[in-house]
Short mmCIF file of C-alpha atoms and ligand atoms in Angstrom, two decimals:
data_model
loop_
_atom_site.label_atom_id
_atom_site.label_comp_id
_atom_site.label_asym_id
_atom_site.label_seq_id
_atom_site.Cartn_x
_atom_site.Cartn_y
_atom_site.Cartn_z
CA UNK K 1 -40.11 -35.00 34.22
CA UNK K 2 -41.78 -37.90 32.41
CA UNK K 3 -40.08 -38.44 29.08
CA UNK K 4 -41.00 -40.44 25.98
CA UNK K 5 -38.07 -41.18 23.66
CA UNK K 6 -38.88 -42.29 20.09
CA UNK K 7 -36.66 -44.75 18.20
CA UNK K 8 -34.84 -48.06 18.53
CA UNK K 9 -31.28 -47.56 17.34
CA UNK K 10 -27.87 -47.00 18.89
CA UNK K 11 -28.49 -43.26 18.83
CA UNK K 12 -31.62 -43.73 20.94
CA UNK K 13 -29.81 -46.04 23.35
CA UNK K 14 -27.19 -43.34 23.88
CA UNK K 15 -29.92 -40.72 24.42
CA UNK K 16 -31.72 -43.04 26.86
CA UNK K 17 -28.48 -43.67 28.74
CA UNK K 18 -27.87 -39.93 29.14
CA UNK K 19 -31.50 -39.01 29.87
CA UNK K 20 -31.65 -41.69 32.57
CA UNK K 21 -28.71 -39.95 34.30
CA UNK K 22 -30.56 -36.62 34.33
CA UNK K 23 -31.73 -35.75 37.83
CA UNK K 24 -34.86 -34.18 36.42
CA UNK K 25 -35.93 -37.39 34.63
CA UNK K 26 -38.31 -39.34 36.88
CA UNK K 27 -39.74 -41.73 34.27
CA UNK K 28 -38.38 -42.70 30.87
CA UNK K 29 -40.34 -44.57 28.20
CA UNK K 30 -38.95 -45.56 24.83
CA UNK K 31 -41.04 -46.49 21.76
CA UNK K 32 -40.22 -49.04 20.56
CA UNK K 33 -36.69 -49.31 22.06
CA UNK K 34 -34.49 -52.42 22.10
CA UNK K 35 -33.01 -54.84 24.65
CA UNK K 36 -30.21 -52.47 25.63
CA UNK K 37 -32.56 -49.51 26.06
CA UNK K 38 -34.70 -51.54 28.46
CA UNK K 39 -31.87 -51.16 31.02
CA UNK K 40 -32.66 -47.42 31.16
CA UNK K 41 -36.26 -47.09 29.98
CA UNK K 42 -39.59 -48.88 29.89
CA UNK K 43 -39.97 -49.95 26.28
CA UNK K 44 -43.43 -49.67 24.74
CA UNK K 45 -44.24 -51.53 21.51
CA UNK K 46 -45.27 -48.62 19.30
CA UNK K 47 -43.43 -48.19 16.02
CA UNK K 48 -41.87 -44.87 15.04
CA UNK K 49 -44.30 -44.40 12.12
CA UNK K 50 -47.45 -44.93 14.22
CA UNK K 51 -47.75 -41.19 14.76
CA UNK K 52 -51.29 -41.11 16.15
CA UNK K 53 -50.50 -43.94 18.57
CA UNK K 54 -47.39 -42.12 19.80
CA UNK K 55 -49.39 -38.93 20.40
CA UNK K 56 -52.12 -40.90 22.21
CA UNK K 57 -49.52 -42.61 24.40
CA UNK K 58 -47.95 -39.26 25.31
CA UNK K 59 -51.38 -37.86 26.25
CA UNK K 60 -52.48 -40.90 28.23
CA UNK K 61 -49.24 -41.09 30.19
CA UNK K 62 -48.84 -37.42 31.14
CA UNK K 63 -45.59 -37.09 29.20
CA UNK K 64 -43.76 -33.81 29.84
CA UNK K 65 -41.30 -34.12 26.97
CA UNK K 66 -41.09 -36.22 23.81
CA UNK K 67 -37.58 -36.64 22.37
CA UNK K 68 -37.60 -37.81 18.75
CA UNK K 69 -34.53 -39.76 17.58
CA UNK K 70 -35.05 -40.50 13.85
CA UNK K 71 -35.95 -38.14 11.01
CA UNK K 72 -38.85 -39.97 9.37
CA UNK K 73 -41.56 -39.29 11.99
CA UNK K 74 -40.48 -35.63 12.07
CA UNK K 75 -40.76 -35.29 8.30
CA UNK K 76 -44.18 -36.96 8.65
CA UNK K 77 -45.42 -34.38 11.18
CA UNK K 78 -45.03 -35.98 14.61
CA UNK K 79 -43.86 -32.72 16.23
CA UNK K 80 -46.79 -30.78 14.74
CA UNK K 81 -49.30 -33.25 16.18
CA UNK K 82 -47.65 -33.19 19.62
CA UNK K 83 -47.52 -29.38 19.58
CA UNK K 84 -51.22 -29.30 18.70
CA UNK K 85 -51.83 -31.24 21.93
CA UNK K 86 -49.58 -28.88 23.93
CA UNK K 87 -47.03 -31.62 24.54
CA UNK K 88 -43.40 -30.44 24.61
CA UNK K 89 -41.39 -32.01 21.82
CA UNK K 90 -37.70 -31.92 21.01
CA UNK K 91 -37.60 -32.04 17.22
CA UNK K 92 -38.68 -29.81 14.33
CA UNK K 93 -42.07 -29.36 12.66
CA UNK K 94 -42.68 -31.11 9.33
CA UNK K 95 -42.03 -27.83 7.52
CA UNK K 96 -38.69 -27.30 9.29
CA UNK K 97 -37.83 -30.98 8.81
CA UNK K 98 -37.67 -30.26 5.07
CA UNK K 99 -34.07 -29.22 5.73
CA UNK K 100 -33.32 -32.95 5.67
CA UNK K 101 -36.50 -34.25 3.98
CA UNK K 102 -35.87 -32.32 0.76
CA UNK K 103 -32.34 -31.75 -0.47
CA UNK K 104 -33.75 -29.26 -2.99
CA UNK K 105 -35.32 -27.23 -0.16
CA UNK K 106 -32.02 -27.16 1.70
CA UNK K 107 -30.04 -26.15 -1.41
CA UNK K 108 -32.49 -23.37 -2.34
CA UNK K 109 -32.32 -22.04 1.23
CA UNK K 110 -28.51 -21.97 1.04
CA UNK K 111 -28.64 -20.15 -2.31
CA UNK K 112 -31.14 -17.57 -1.02
CA UNK K 113 -29.26 -16.85 2.21
CA UNK K 114 -25.64 -17.12 1.00
CA UNK K 115 -24.76 -20.26 2.94
CA UNK K 116 -21.69 -21.84 1.27
CA UNK K 117 -22.63 -25.11 -0.44
CA UNK K 118 -21.80 -27.01 -3.65
CA UNK K 119 -23.17 -25.55 -6.92
CA UNK K 120 -26.27 -27.50 -7.95
CA UNK K 121 -29.35 -27.95 -10.10
CA UNK K 122 -32.79 -29.43 -9.21
CA UNK K 123 -34.56 -31.58 -11.77
CA UNK K 124 -37.81 -33.51 -12.21
CA UNK K 125 -37.35 -33.87 -15.95
CA UNK K 126 -34.76 -36.40 -17.08
CA UNK K 127 -33.92 -34.57 -20.34
CA UNK K 128 -33.09 -31.37 -18.44
CA UNK K 129 -31.00 -33.37 -15.96
CA UNK K 130 -29.06 -34.94 -18.85
CA UNK K 131 -28.47 -31.53 -20.43
CA UNK K 132 -27.07 -30.25 -17.09
CA UNK K 133 -24.79 -33.31 -16.73
CA UNK K 134 -23.51 -32.96 -20.32
CA UNK K 135 -22.39 -29.38 -19.56
CA UNK K 136 -20.85 -30.16 -16.14
CA UNK K 137 -17.35 -31.10 -14.96
CA UNK K 138 -16.79 -34.60 -13.55
CA UNK K 139 -16.94 -36.07 -10.96
CA UNK K 140 -20.47 -35.01 -10.07
CA UNK K 141 -22.92 -36.01 -7.35
CA UNK K 142 -26.49 -37.15 -8.05
CA UNK K 143 -28.91 -37.19 -5.08
CA UNK K 144 -32.53 -38.07 -4.51
CA UNK K 145 -34.49 -35.08 -3.25
CA UNK K 146 -36.23 -37.13 -0.55
CA UNK K 147 -35.13 -39.41 2.29
CA UNK K 148 -33.36 -42.56 1.16
CA UNK K 149 -31.74 -43.82 4.39
CA UNK K 150 -28.29 -42.63 3.33
CA UNK K 151 -28.41 -44.50 0.01
CA UNK K 152 -29.71 -41.74 -2.25
CA UNK K 153 -26.31 -40.15 -2.97
CA UNK K 154 -24.27 -41.36 -5.92
CA UNK K 155 -20.85 -39.97 -6.70
CA UNK K 156 -20.30 -40.31 -10.45
CA UNK K 157 -16.91 -40.29 -12.16
CA UNK K 158 -18.32 -40.17 -15.70
CA UNK K 159 -21.23 -38.49 -17.52
CA UNK K 160 -22.60 -41.93 -18.45
CA UNK K 161 -22.75 -42.94 -14.76
CA UNK K 162 -24.38 -39.67 -13.80
CA UNK K 163 -27.00 -39.95 -16.54
CA UNK K 164 -27.75 -43.52 -15.51
CA UNK K 165 -28.09 -42.48 -11.85
CA UNK K 166 -30.43 -39.61 -12.70
CA UNK K 167 -32.55 -41.83 -14.98
CA UNK K 168 -32.74 -44.52 -12.33
CA UNK K 169 -33.81 -42.10 -9.60
CA UNK K 170 -36.32 -40.16 -11.71
CA UNK K 171 -37.94 -43.32 -13.09
CA UNK K 172 -38.90 -44.26 -9.53
CA UNK K 173 -37.49 -47.77 -9.93
CA UNK K 174 -34.88 -47.71 -7.13
CA UNK K 175 -35.93 -44.97 -4.75
CA UNK K 176 -39.70 -44.68 -5.20
CA UNK K 177 -41.12 -41.24 -4.47
CA UNK K 178 -37.86 -40.04 -2.80
CA UNK K 179 -36.43 -39.86 -6.34
CA UNK K 180 -39.29 -37.93 -8.01
CA UNK K 181 -36.84 -35.05 -8.08
CA UNK K 182 -33.02 -35.06 -8.07
CA UNK K 183 -30.34 -32.62 -6.99
CA UNK K 184 -27.19 -32.75 -9.11
CA UNK K 185 -24.22 -30.99 -7.61
CA UNK K 186 -20.57 -30.21 -7.86
CA UNK K 187 -18.22 -32.75 -6.24
CA UNK K 188 -16.35 -31.25 -3.31
CA UNK K 189 -12.94 -32.38 -2.14
CA UNK K 190 -11.64 -32.15 1.39
CA UNK K 191 -12.14 -33.76 4.77
CA UNK K 192 -15.64 -34.30 6.14
CA UNK K 193 -16.74 -33.31 9.61
CA UNK K 194 -20.06 -33.26 11.41
CA UNK K 195 -21.09 -30.44 13.72
CA UNK K 196 -24.10 -30.41 16.01
CA UNK K 197 -26.04 -27.50 17.48
CA UNK K 198 -29.29 -27.20 19.41
CA UNK K 199 -31.84 -24.53 18.59
CA UNK K 200 -35.19 -23.47 19.99
CA UNK K 201 -35.97 -21.51 16.84
CA UNK K 202 -34.09 -18.37 17.93
CA UNK K 203 -31.22 -19.22 20.27
CA UNK K 204 -28.40 -21.52 19.18
CA UNK K 205 -26.49 -23.72 21.59
CA UNK K 206 -23.48 -25.16 19.74
CA UNK K 207 -22.56 -28.69 20.83
CA UNK K 208 -19.44 -30.33 19.43
CA UNK K 209 -17.93 -32.05 16.42
CA UNK K 210 -17.56 -35.67 15.33
CA UNK K 211 -16.39 -37.68 12.34
CA UNK K 212 -17.88 -40.90 11.10
CA UNK K 213 -16.89 -43.69 8.74
CA UNK K 214 -19.69 -44.32 6.23
CA UNK K 215 -18.08 -47.04 4.09
CA UNK K 216 -18.35 -50.66 5.10
CA UNK K 217 -14.72 -51.58 4.39
CA UNK K 218 -11.41 -50.75 6.04
CA UNK K 219 -9.59 -47.76 4.60
CA UNK K 220 -13.03 -46.26 3.86
CA UNK K 221 -13.74 -48.53 0.90
CA UNK K 222 -16.79 -50.44 -0.29
CA UNK K 223 -20.48 -49.66 -0.04
CA UNK K 224 -21.97 -46.80 1.94
CA UNK K 225 -23.65 -47.69 5.23
CA UNK K 226 -25.46 -45.77 7.95
CA UNK K 227 -22.06 -45.47 9.66
CA UNK K 228 -19.53 -48.08 10.83
CA UNK K 229 -17.95 -45.98 13.55
CA UNK K 230 -17.37 -42.45 14.77
CA UNK K 231 -15.30 -40.39 17.14
CA UNK K 232 -15.59 -37.03 18.83
CA UNK K 233 -14.18 -34.44 18.70
CA UNK K 234 -12.90 -34.29 15.10
CA UNK K 235 -9.12 -34.42 15.28
CA UNK K 236 -8.55 -31.23 13.26
CA UNK K 237 -11.17 -29.09 14.98
CA UNK K 238 -9.92 -25.76 16.31
CA UNK K 239 -11.85 -22.94 18.01
CA UNK K 240 -11.43 -20.86 14.83
CA UNK K 241 -12.81 -23.60 12.58
CA UNK K 242 -15.70 -24.16 14.97
CA UNK K 243 -16.44 -20.44 14.88
CA UNK K 244 -16.39 -20.48 11.08
CA UNK K 245 -18.83 -23.42 10.99
CA UNK K 246 -21.20 -21.65 13.38
CA UNK K 247 -21.03 -18.28 11.63
CA UNK K 248 -21.12 -19.52 8.03
CA UNK K 249 -23.57 -22.39 8.28
CA UNK K 250 -25.41 -22.85 11.61
CA UNK K 251 -26.38 -19.25 12.43
CA UNK K 252 -27.53 -18.31 8.92
CA UNK K 253 -29.55 -21.53 8.63
CA UNK K 254 -31.40 -20.94 11.90
CA UNK K 255 -32.02 -17.30 10.95
CA UNK K 256 -33.18 -18.31 7.44
CA UNK K 257 -35.60 -20.89 8.78
CA UNK K 258 -37.15 -18.30 11.11
CA UNK K 259 -37.37 -15.79 8.24
CA UNK K 260 -39.10 -18.41 6.07
CA UNK K 261 -41.74 -18.97 8.75
CA UNK K 262 -40.52 -22.41 9.78
CA UNK K 263 -38.39 -21.80 12.86
CA UNK K 264 -36.19 -24.80 13.63
CA UNK K 265 -36.44 -26.53 17.02
CA UNK K 266 -34.25 -29.51 17.78
CA UNK K 267 -30.73 -30.54 16.85
CA UNK K 268 -29.19 -29.36 13.61
CA UNK K 269 -26.54 -31.76 12.34
CA UNK K 270 -24.44 -30.10 9.66
CA UNK K 271 -22.43 -32.37 7.35
CA UNK K 272 -19.47 -30.27 6.21
CA UNK K 273 -16.49 -30.46 3.91
CA UNK K 274 -13.33 -28.64 4.98
CA UNK K 275 -10.59 -27.82 2.50
CA UNK K 276 -7.65 -25.51 3.17
CA UNK K 277 -9.44 -24.23 6.28
CA UNK K 278 -12.59 -23.26 4.38
CA UNK K 279 -15.94 -24.82 5.25
CA UNK K 280 -18.67 -25.83 2.78
CA UNK K 281 -22.03 -27.32 3.79
CA UNK K 282 -22.78 -30.74 2.27
CA UNK K 283 -26.09 -31.34 3.95
CA UNK K 284 -28.22 -30.66 6.98
CA UNK K 285 -29.82 -33.35 9.08
CA UNK K 286 -32.49 -32.61 11.64
CA UNK K 287 -31.51 -35.21 14.23
CA UNK K 288 -28.46 -36.57 15.98
CA UNK K 289 -26.14 -38.71 13.86
CA UNK K 290 -25.91 -42.43 14.43
CA UNK K 291 -23.21 -43.45 15.53
CA UNK K 292 -22.00 -39.87 16.22
CA UNK K 293 -24.58 -39.46 19.00
CA UNK K 294 -23.07 -42.35 20.97
CA UNK K 295 -19.75 -40.47 21.16
CA UNK K 296 -21.42 -37.13 21.94
CA UNK K 297 -23.44 -38.51 24.86
CA UNK K 298 -20.33 -40.04 26.40
CA UNK K 299 -18.55 -36.66 26.36
CA UNK K 300 -21.47 -34.43 27.34
CA UNK K 301 -21.75 -33.06 30.86
CA UNK K 302 -25.06 -31.59 31.96
CA UNK K 303 -28.69 -32.51 32.55
CA UNK K 304 -29.75 -33.55 29.05
CA UNK K 305 -33.44 -33.70 29.97
CA UNK K 306 -33.44 -30.07 31.17
CA UNK K 307 -31.55 -28.90 28.12
CA UNK K 308 -33.83 -30.63 25.61
CA UNK K 309 -36.93 -29.40 27.46
CA UNK K 310 -35.59 -25.84 27.34
CA UNK K 311 -35.06 -26.21 23.57
CA UNK K 312 -38.63 -27.49 23.18
CA UNK K 313 -39.99 -24.57 25.23
CA UNK K 314 -37.98 -21.75 23.60
CA UNK K 315 -35.81 -21.19 26.69
CA UNK K 316 -32.45 -22.33 25.35
CA UNK K 317 -30.87 -18.99 26.32
CA UNK K 318 -31.13 -20.16 29.96
CA UNK K 319 -28.97 -23.20 29.22
CA UNK K 320 -25.83 -21.59 27.81
CA UNK K 321 -23.67 -22.53 30.81
CA UNK K 322 -25.52 -25.74 31.65
CA UNK K 323 -23.69 -27.92 29.17
CA UNK K 324 -20.00 -28.70 28.79
CA UNK K 325 -17.82 -31.26 27.07
CA UNK K 326 -15.31 -33.57 28.62
CA UNK K 327 -11.75 -33.09 27.34
CA UNK K 328 -11.75 -36.83 26.77
CA UNK K 329 -12.29 -38.24 23.32
CA UNK K 330 -14.89 -40.88 22.60
CA UNK K 331 -15.00 -43.54 19.92
CA UNK K 332 -17.81 -45.82 18.77
CA UNK K 333 -17.11 -49.02 16.84
CA UNK K 334 -20.19 -50.48 15.17
CA UNK K 335 -20.71 -54.24 15.21
CA UNK K 336 -22.82 -55.23 12.21
CA UNK K 337 -24.26 -58.51 10.97
CA UNK K 338 -22.04 -60.18 8.34
CA UNK K 339 -23.40 -59.25 4.91
CA UNK K 340 -24.51 -55.73 5.91
CA UNK K 341 -25.25 -53.39 4.09
CA UNK K 342 -26.47 -56.23 1.84
CA UNK K 343 -28.56 -59.12 3.14
CA UNK K 344 -27.66 -60.71 6.46
CA UNK K 345 -28.80 -63.35 8.90
CA UNK K 346 -31.08 -62.42 11.81
CA UNK K 347 -31.76 -63.94 15.24
CA UNK K 348 -28.16 -64.94 15.89
CA UNK K 349 -27.04 -65.05 19.54
CA UNK K 350 -24.64 -62.42 20.92
CA UNK K 351 -22.87 -63.01 24.22
CA UNK K 352 -20.17 -61.28 26.24
CA UNK K 353 -21.90 -57.89 26.47
CA UNK K 354 -21.56 -57.75 30.28
CA UNK K 355 -17.82 -58.40 30.01
CA UNK K 356 -17.52 -55.78 27.24
CA UNK K 357 -19.18 -53.23 29.55
CA UNK K 358 -16.52 -53.89 32.22
CA UNK K 359 -13.67 -52.45 30.14
CA UNK K 360 -12.59 -49.05 31.53
CA UNK K 361 -14.60 -46.22 30.00
CA UNK K 362 -16.56 -48.53 27.69
CA UNK K 363 -20.27 -49.08 27.18
CA UNK K 364 -22.09 -51.14 24.58
CA UNK K 365 -25.05 -49.33 23.04
CA UNK K 366 -27.58 -51.60 21.37
CA UNK K 367 -29.12 -50.95 17.96
CA UNK K 368 -30.68 -53.98 16.24
CA UNK K 369 -31.20 -56.32 19.19
CA UNK K 370 -34.11 -58.19 20.72
CA UNK K 371 -34.49 -60.60 23.63
CA UNK K 372 -34.57 -64.35 22.92
CA UNK K 373 -35.15 -67.33 25.19
CA UNK K 374 -33.38 -67.34 28.59
CA UNK K 375 -32.63 -63.62 28.23
CA UNK K 376 -30.31 -64.22 25.27
CA UNK K 377 -29.52 -61.14 23.18
CA UNK K 378 -30.40 -61.74 19.52
CA UNK K 379 -29.39 -59.65 16.52
CA UNK K 380 -32.29 -58.36 14.42
CA UNK K 381 -30.73 -55.63 12.31
CA UNK K 382 -27.78 -54.70 10.11
CA UNK K 383 -26.02 -52.41 12.55
CA UNK K 384 -26.43 -54.24 15.84
CA UNK K 385 -24.17 -52.80 18.57
CA UNK K 386 -22.20 -49.58 19.06
CA UNK K 387 -19.23 -50.36 21.27
CA UNK K 388 -18.26 -46.96 22.65
CA UNK K 389 -15.41 -45.89 24.91
CA UNK K 390 -13.80 -42.74 26.20
CA UNK K 391 -10.11 -42.07 26.70
CA UNK K 392 -7.81 -39.15 27.36
CA UNK K 393 -6.81 -39.32 23.69
CA UNK K 394 -8.44 -40.76 20.56
CA UNK K 395 -5.78 -43.47 20.67
CA UNK K 396 -6.76 -44.48 24.21
CA UNK K 397 -10.47 -44.42 23.35
CA UNK K 398 -9.69 -46.65 20.36
CA UNK K 399 -7.72 -49.17 22.44
CA UNK K 400 -10.54 -49.39 24.98
CA UNK K 401 -13.28 -49.66 22.35
CA UNK K 402 -11.53 -52.58 20.61
CA UNK K 403 -10.76 -54.25 23.96
CA UNK K 404 -14.46 -54.10 24.63
CA UNK K 405 -15.25 -55.43 21.13
CA UNK K 406 -12.92 -58.37 21.82
CA UNK K 407 -15.03 -59.40 24.83
CA UNK K 408 -17.99 -60.04 22.55
CA UNK K 409 -18.78 -63.49 21.28
CA UNK K 410 -20.78 -63.18 18.06
CA UNK K 411 -19.61 -65.34 15.16
CA UNK K 412 -22.16 -63.81 12.74
CA UNK K 413 -21.00 -60.24 13.38
CA UNK K 414 -18.11 -58.07 12.20
CA UNK K 415 -16.64 -54.62 12.69
CA UNK K 416 -14.07 -52.44 10.98
CA UNK K 417 -10.73 -52.60 12.78
CA UNK K 418 -9.57 -49.14 11.69
CA UNK K 419 -12.11 -46.73 13.14
CA UNK K 420 -10.36 -43.42 13.79
CA UNK K 421 -7.47 -44.02 11.35
CA UNK K 422 -7.56 -40.47 10.03
CA UNK K 423 -7.09 -39.11 13.54
CA UNK K 424 -4.24 -41.45 14.42
P1 LIG F 501 -25.28 -36.89 2.25
O1 LIG F 501 -26.35 -37.93 2.49
O2 LIG F 501 -25.70 -35.71 1.45
O3 LIG F 501 -24.45 -36.62 3.48
O4 LIG F 501 -24.19 -37.63 1.35
C1 LIG F 501 -23.59 -38.80 1.80
C2 LIG F 501 -22.11 -38.72 1.56
O5 LIG F 501 -21.85 -38.50 0.18
C3 LIG F 501 -21.45 -37.56 2.29
O6 LIG F 501 -21.13 -37.88 3.59
C4 LIG F 501 -20.24 -37.36 1.42
O7 LIG F 501 -19.25 -38.31 1.74
C5 LIG F 501 -20.73 -37.65 0.05
N1 LIG F 501 -21.13 -36.41 -0.64
C6 LIG F 501 -22.36 -35.85 -0.69
N2 LIG F 501 -22.35 -34.72 -1.42
C7 LIG F 501 -21.10 -34.56 -1.85
C8 LIG F 501 -20.42 -33.56 -2.66
N3 LIG F 501 -21.08 -32.53 -3.18
N4 LIG F 501 -19.10 -33.71 -2.88
C9 LIG F 501 -18.43 -34.78 -2.36
N5 LIG F 501 -18.99 -35.74 -1.62
C10 LIG F 501 -20.30 -35.64 -1.36
N1 LIG F 502 -23.84 -41.27 10.59
C1 LIG F 502 -24.48 -40.45 9.64
C2 LIG F 502 -25.88 -40.12 9.91
O1 LIG F 502 -26.41 -40.37 10.98
O2 LIG F 502 -26.52 -39.57 9.02
#
């Protein structure tokens, strides 16, 4: 199988690492990739938004399967264009990608099909939004309808804050067109967990759980980021809770999407809140999480290429016993450039990656890296490396991940030192 992987982050490096181990994968390309990914794949300089160029590359290079990492090209119709050319693609159509691309779409679907989620309103008109906020209990959550790279969610303690957030989003000043509409919803308490499941539109293949740390600071404080670390499985997951997540959120969503004429193919990533053993859906994403994916790939056993191809071709029912999960835990510690998620320096030199890879059970996935002179690894992004390790317990995975982090020499980088604290 000749595979084209789309993306350049730590999630895509983890996917490349696992795909390269698949017996059925004979050639792996990644567009655009990064320095780390080039150990497993041939990187081609096509950006993730150059949809027509990606389709042309897949056609010209006899690609058997395209695996799409990030959400944006899916929301923009990459899978539709590949399908139109009869190229197998792992990832949903633009219509199905609305599950992540429009929070209002996702909330209306939940309301229509009785999927438990926070009470909400959708607004384009600022006066109506203000009226809703005035009548609501605090705290409350104000969200952009469209994609905002994890930044379009504001938890507001007071009505004044909520009104300001809604005004700011709807005026278009901070979030552009993503904020042309807002979702305002009830604040939910509890512990968050992520759950992943594959679907080919009909069949569901549940994967496993993970938890991430979104805040930049230790103790889960400070600004929101794309994710500073993650571990899998979630420490409080039980078979009964997993069953509840599947029955209350995953199965009805897949059935609802099919009933709405936009069957979902790809990976469904449910962001959930759990309180007193009861699950509520916060959001759906239509892709693997980053850095959750790094921990999933380290625990997964099976031929990922075959499984993703089967999902793309509507044959997921054949794969039910082809995938299993190591009893080990995995943890990913993100190394970011100092200043992230604000402004940060680029093109700083990182060394020690080979030594970090020698720690038992550890592997360094690259995110924002590029190659400098004399094969030096340079940082070019905010989140730069995902130092990931397995262990027989979360505690062991944590020790190994930080041992690996300590092999790195990168004065301009930092990481949180408390990834996994809830589980320990
Ligand atoms: P989202 O992009 O919807 O996952 O939101 C980002 C983060 O905001 C989530 O991971 C939660 O920590 C938080 N969040 C979103 N919606 C709610 C809610 N209704 N209640 C409490 N926290 C929320
Ligand atoms: N780590 C959260 C996400 O990928 O959305």
